[in-house]
């Protein structure tokens, strides 16, 4: 059995951070994901998918994600239900994310398109930074260079430098 989802889309609003009575952080936000086709009028349609993150991942998402930012989410689909105030059963389908990758930085004004990925462990509160999007004092105080600054120009590399 397999229940894995990978989505890339834009946040429709800022993440909402809350804490359970036991003090566990939980964040909810909605991701707008484009459909791969257009409507009869030639318009692109999107699905608005609710995302839930827990623990350290929830706090990180609340701190760094904002409305309109592009993000990749990996997780599982969960369907839950409850009885509302009128006694009707309500079903909710949402994605429980265990990995979120920020595809745009906080100041991505057509430059600095670095990405940062955060994983939440399945049941533990650890997180890992699997991206290299932090600028500043990461490597002995020197600023990271743009790896694509020579895009389109030939790369000077010898056969001895290739790993294969």
CSV table of C-alpha atoms in Angstrom, one decimal:
chain,number,residue,atom,x,y,z
A,1,UNK,CA,0.0,0.0,0.0
A,2,UNK,CA,1.2,3.5,-0.8
A,3,UNK,CA,-0.1,6.9,0.1
A,4,UNK,CA,2.4,9.6,-1.1
A,5,UNK,CA,1.6,13.0,-2.6
A,6,UNK,CA,3.9,15.6,-4.1
A,7,UNK,CA,2.5,19.0,-4.9
A,8,UNK,CA,3.9,22.3,-6.2
A,9,UNK,CA,1.9,25.4,-5.9
A,10,UNK,CA,1.4,28.8,-4.4
A,11,UNK,CA,0.1,29.6,-0.9
A,12,UNK,CA,-3.4,31.3,-1.0
A,13,UNK,CA,-2.9,32.8,2.4
A,14,UNK,CA,-0.3,33.0,5.2
A,15,UNK,CA,0.1,29.8,7.2
A,16,UNK,CA,-2.0,29.7,10.4
A,17,UNK,CA,0.0,28.4,13.4
A,18,UNK,CA,-1.7,26.9,16.4
A,19,UNK,CA,-0.8,24.7,19.4
A,20,UNK,CA,-2.6,21.7,20.7
A,21,UNK,CA,-3.4,21.5,24.4
A,22,UNK,CA,-0.3,19.3,24.8
A,23,UNK,CA,1.8,22.1,23.3
A,24,UNK,CA,2.4,20.5,19.8
A,25,UNK,CA,2.6,23.0,17.0
A,26,UNK,CA,0.3,22.6,14.0
A,27,UNK,CA,0.1,24.8,10.9
A,28,UNK,CA,-2.5,24.9,8.2
A,29,UNK,CA,-2.4,26.5,4.8
A,30,UNK,CA,-3.9,26.1,1.4
A,31,UNK,CA,-1.8,25.4,-1.7
A,32,UNK,CA,-3.2,26.5,-5.2
A,33,UNK,CA,-2.0,23.9,-7.7
A,34,UNK,CA,-2.6,24.5,-11.4
A,35,UNK,CA,-4.4,21.8,-13.4
A,36,UNK,CA,-2.6,20.5,-16.5
A,37,UNK,CA,-5.2,21.7,-18.9
A,38,UNK,CA,-7.3,24.8,-19.7
A,39,UNK,CA,-11.1,25.3,-19.5
A,40,UNK,CA,-13.3,25.7,-22.6
A,41,UNK,CA,-12.7,29.5,-22.3
A,42,UNK,CA,-8.9,29.0,-22.4
A,43,UNK,CA,-8.5,29.8,-18.7
A,44,UNK,CA,-6.1,27.9,-16.4
A,45,UNK,CA,-7.9,26.3,-13.4
A,46,UNK,CA,-6.4,25.4,-10.1
A,47,UNK,CA,-7.2,23.1,-7.2
A,48,UNK,CA,-7.0,24.5,-3.7
A,49,UNK,CA,-5.6,21.8,-1.4
A,50,UNK,CA,-5.4,22.1,2.4
A,51,UNK,CA,-2.0,21.3,3.9
A,52,UNK,CA,-1.3,20.4,7.5
A,53,UNK,CA,2.2,20.4,9.1
A,54,UNK,CA,3.2,19.4,12.6
A,55,UNK,CA,5.9,20.1,15.2
A,56,UNK,CA,9.1,21.8,14.1
A,57,UNK,CA,8.0,21.7,10.5
A,58,UNK,CA,4.9,23.6,11.4
A,59,UNK,CA,6.8,26.4,13.2
A,60,UNK,CA,9.3,26.7,10.3
A,61,UNK,CA,6.5,27.0,7.7
A,62,UNK,CA,4.7,29.6,9.8
A,63,UNK,CA,7.9,31.6,10.1
A,64,UNK,CA,9.1,31.5,6.5
A,65,UNK,CA,6.1,30.9,4.2
A,66,UNK,CA,3.8,33.7,3.1
A,67,UNK,CA,0.8,34.2,0.8
A,68,UNK,CA,1.8,33.9,-2.9
A,69,UNK,CA,5.1,32.0,-2.3
A,70,UNK,CA,5.9,28.9,-4.4
A,71,UNK,CA,6.3,25.7,-2.3
A,72,UNK,CA,6.7,22.0,-2.9
A,73,UNK,CA,4.9,19.7,-0.4
A,74,UNK,CA,5.4,16.0,0.1
A,75,UNK,CA,3.2,14.0,2.3
A,76,UNK,CA,0.2,11.8,2.5
A,77,UNK,CA,-3.6,12.2,2.0
A,78,UNK,CA,-5.7,11.9,5.1
A,79,UNK,CA,-9.5,11.9,5.2
A,80,UNK,CA,-11.2,12.7,8.5
A,81,UNK,CA,-14.7,13.3,9.6
A,82,UNK,CA,-16.6,15.0,12.4
A,83,UNK,CA,-20.2,16.0,13.2
A,84,UNK,CA,-20.9,19.7,12.8
A,85,UNK,CA,-23.2,21.9,14.9
A,86,UNK,CA,-26.3,20.8,12.9
A,87,UNK,CA,-25.5,17.1,13.5
A,88,UNK,CA,-24.3,16.5,9.9
A,89,UNK,CA,-21.2,14.5,9.2
A,90,UNK,CA,-18.5,16.5,7.5
A,91,UNK,CA,-15.6,14.9,5.6
A,92,UNK,CA,-12.3,16.7,5.3
A,93,UNK,CA,-9.6,15.6,2.9
A,94,UNK,CA,-6.2,17.2,3.5
A,95,UNK,CA,-2.5,16.6,3.0
A,96,UNK,CA,-0.4,15.8,6.0
A,97,UNK,CA,3.0,17.2,5.0
A,98,UNK,CA,6.3,15.7,6.2
A,99,UNK,CA,8.5,17.6,3.8
A,100,UNK,CA,8.1,21.2,2.6
A,101,UNK,CA,10.5,22.8,0.1
A,102,UNK,CA,10.5,26.6,-0.1
A,103,UNK,CA,11.0,27.3,-3.8
A,104,UNK,CA,11.2,31.1,-3.4
A,105,UNK,CA,13.2,33.0,-0.9
A,106,UNK,CA,11.7,35.8,1.2
A,107,UNK,CA,13.3,38.5,-1.0
A,108,UNK,CA,13.1,36.8,-4.5
A,109,UNK,CA,12.7,40.0,-6.5
A,110,UNK,CA,13.9,38.4,-9.7
A,111,UNK,CA,17.2,37.6,-8.1
A,112,UNK,CA,18.2,35.2,-5.3
A,113,UNK,CA,16.0,32.3,-6.2
A,114,UNK,CA,17.4,30.0,-3.6
A,115,UNK,CA,15.4,27.1,-2.1
A,116,UNK,CA,15.3,25.6,1.3
A,117,UNK,CA,13.8,22.3,2.2
A,118,UNK,CA,12.5,21.3,5.6
A,119,UNK,CA,11.5,17.8,6.6
A,120,UNK,CA,9.5,16.8,9.5
A,121,UNK,CA,10.1,13.3,10.9
A,122,UNK,CA,7.3,10.9,11.0
A,123,UNK,CA,6.5,11.2,14.7
A,124,UNK,CA,9.6,12.9,15.9
A,125,UNK,CA,10.1,16.6,16.2
A,126,UNK,CA,13.4,16.7,14.2
A,127,UNK,CA,13.8,18.7,11.1
A,128,UNK,CA,16.6,18.8,8.5
A,129,UNK,CA,17.6,21.6,6.2
A,130,UNK,CA,18.3,19.8,2.9
A,131,UNK,CA,18.6,22.9,0.8
A,132,UNK,CA,21.4,25.5,0.6
A,133,UNK,CA,19.3,28.7,0.4
A,134,UNK,CA,20.7,30.6,3.3
A,135,UNK,CA,22.9,33.6,2.4
A,136,UNK,CA,25.4,35.2,4.6
A,137,UNK,CA,27.8,33.5,7.1
A,138,UNK,CA,27.4,30.0,6.0
A,139,UNK,CA,30.8,29.2,4.7
A,140,UNK,CA,33.3,31.1,6.8
A,141,UNK,CA,31.5,34.4,6.5
A,142,UNK,CA,31.6,34.6,2.7
A,143,UNK,CA,28.5,35.1,0.6
A,144,UNK,CA,27.4,32.2,-1.7
A,145,UNK,CA,27.9,32.8,-5.3
A,146,UNK,CA,25.1,32.3,-7.9
A,147,UNK,CA,25.8,28.9,-9.5
A,148,UNK,CA,24.0,30.0,-12.7
A,149,UNK,CA,25.8,33.3,-13.3
A,150,UNK,CA,27.6,31.9,-16.3
A,151,UNK,CA,24.4,30.4,-17.7
A,152,UNK,CA,24.7,29.9,-21.5
A,153,UNK,CA,28.4,30.2,-21.7
A,154,UNK,CA,30.7,27.2,-22.1
A,155,UNK,CA,32.1,25.6,-18.9
A,156,UNK,CA,35.8,25.1,-18.7
A,157,UNK,CA,36.2,21.6,-17.2
A,158,UNK,CA,38.8,18.9,-17.7
A,159,UNK,CA,38.0,15.2,-18.1
A,160,UNK,CA,39.9,14.5,-14.8
A,161,UNK,CA,37.3,16.6,-12.9
A,162,UNK,CA,34.4,14.4,-14.0
A,163,UNK,CA,33.2,11.7,-11.6
A,164,UNK,CA,32.4,9.2,-14.3
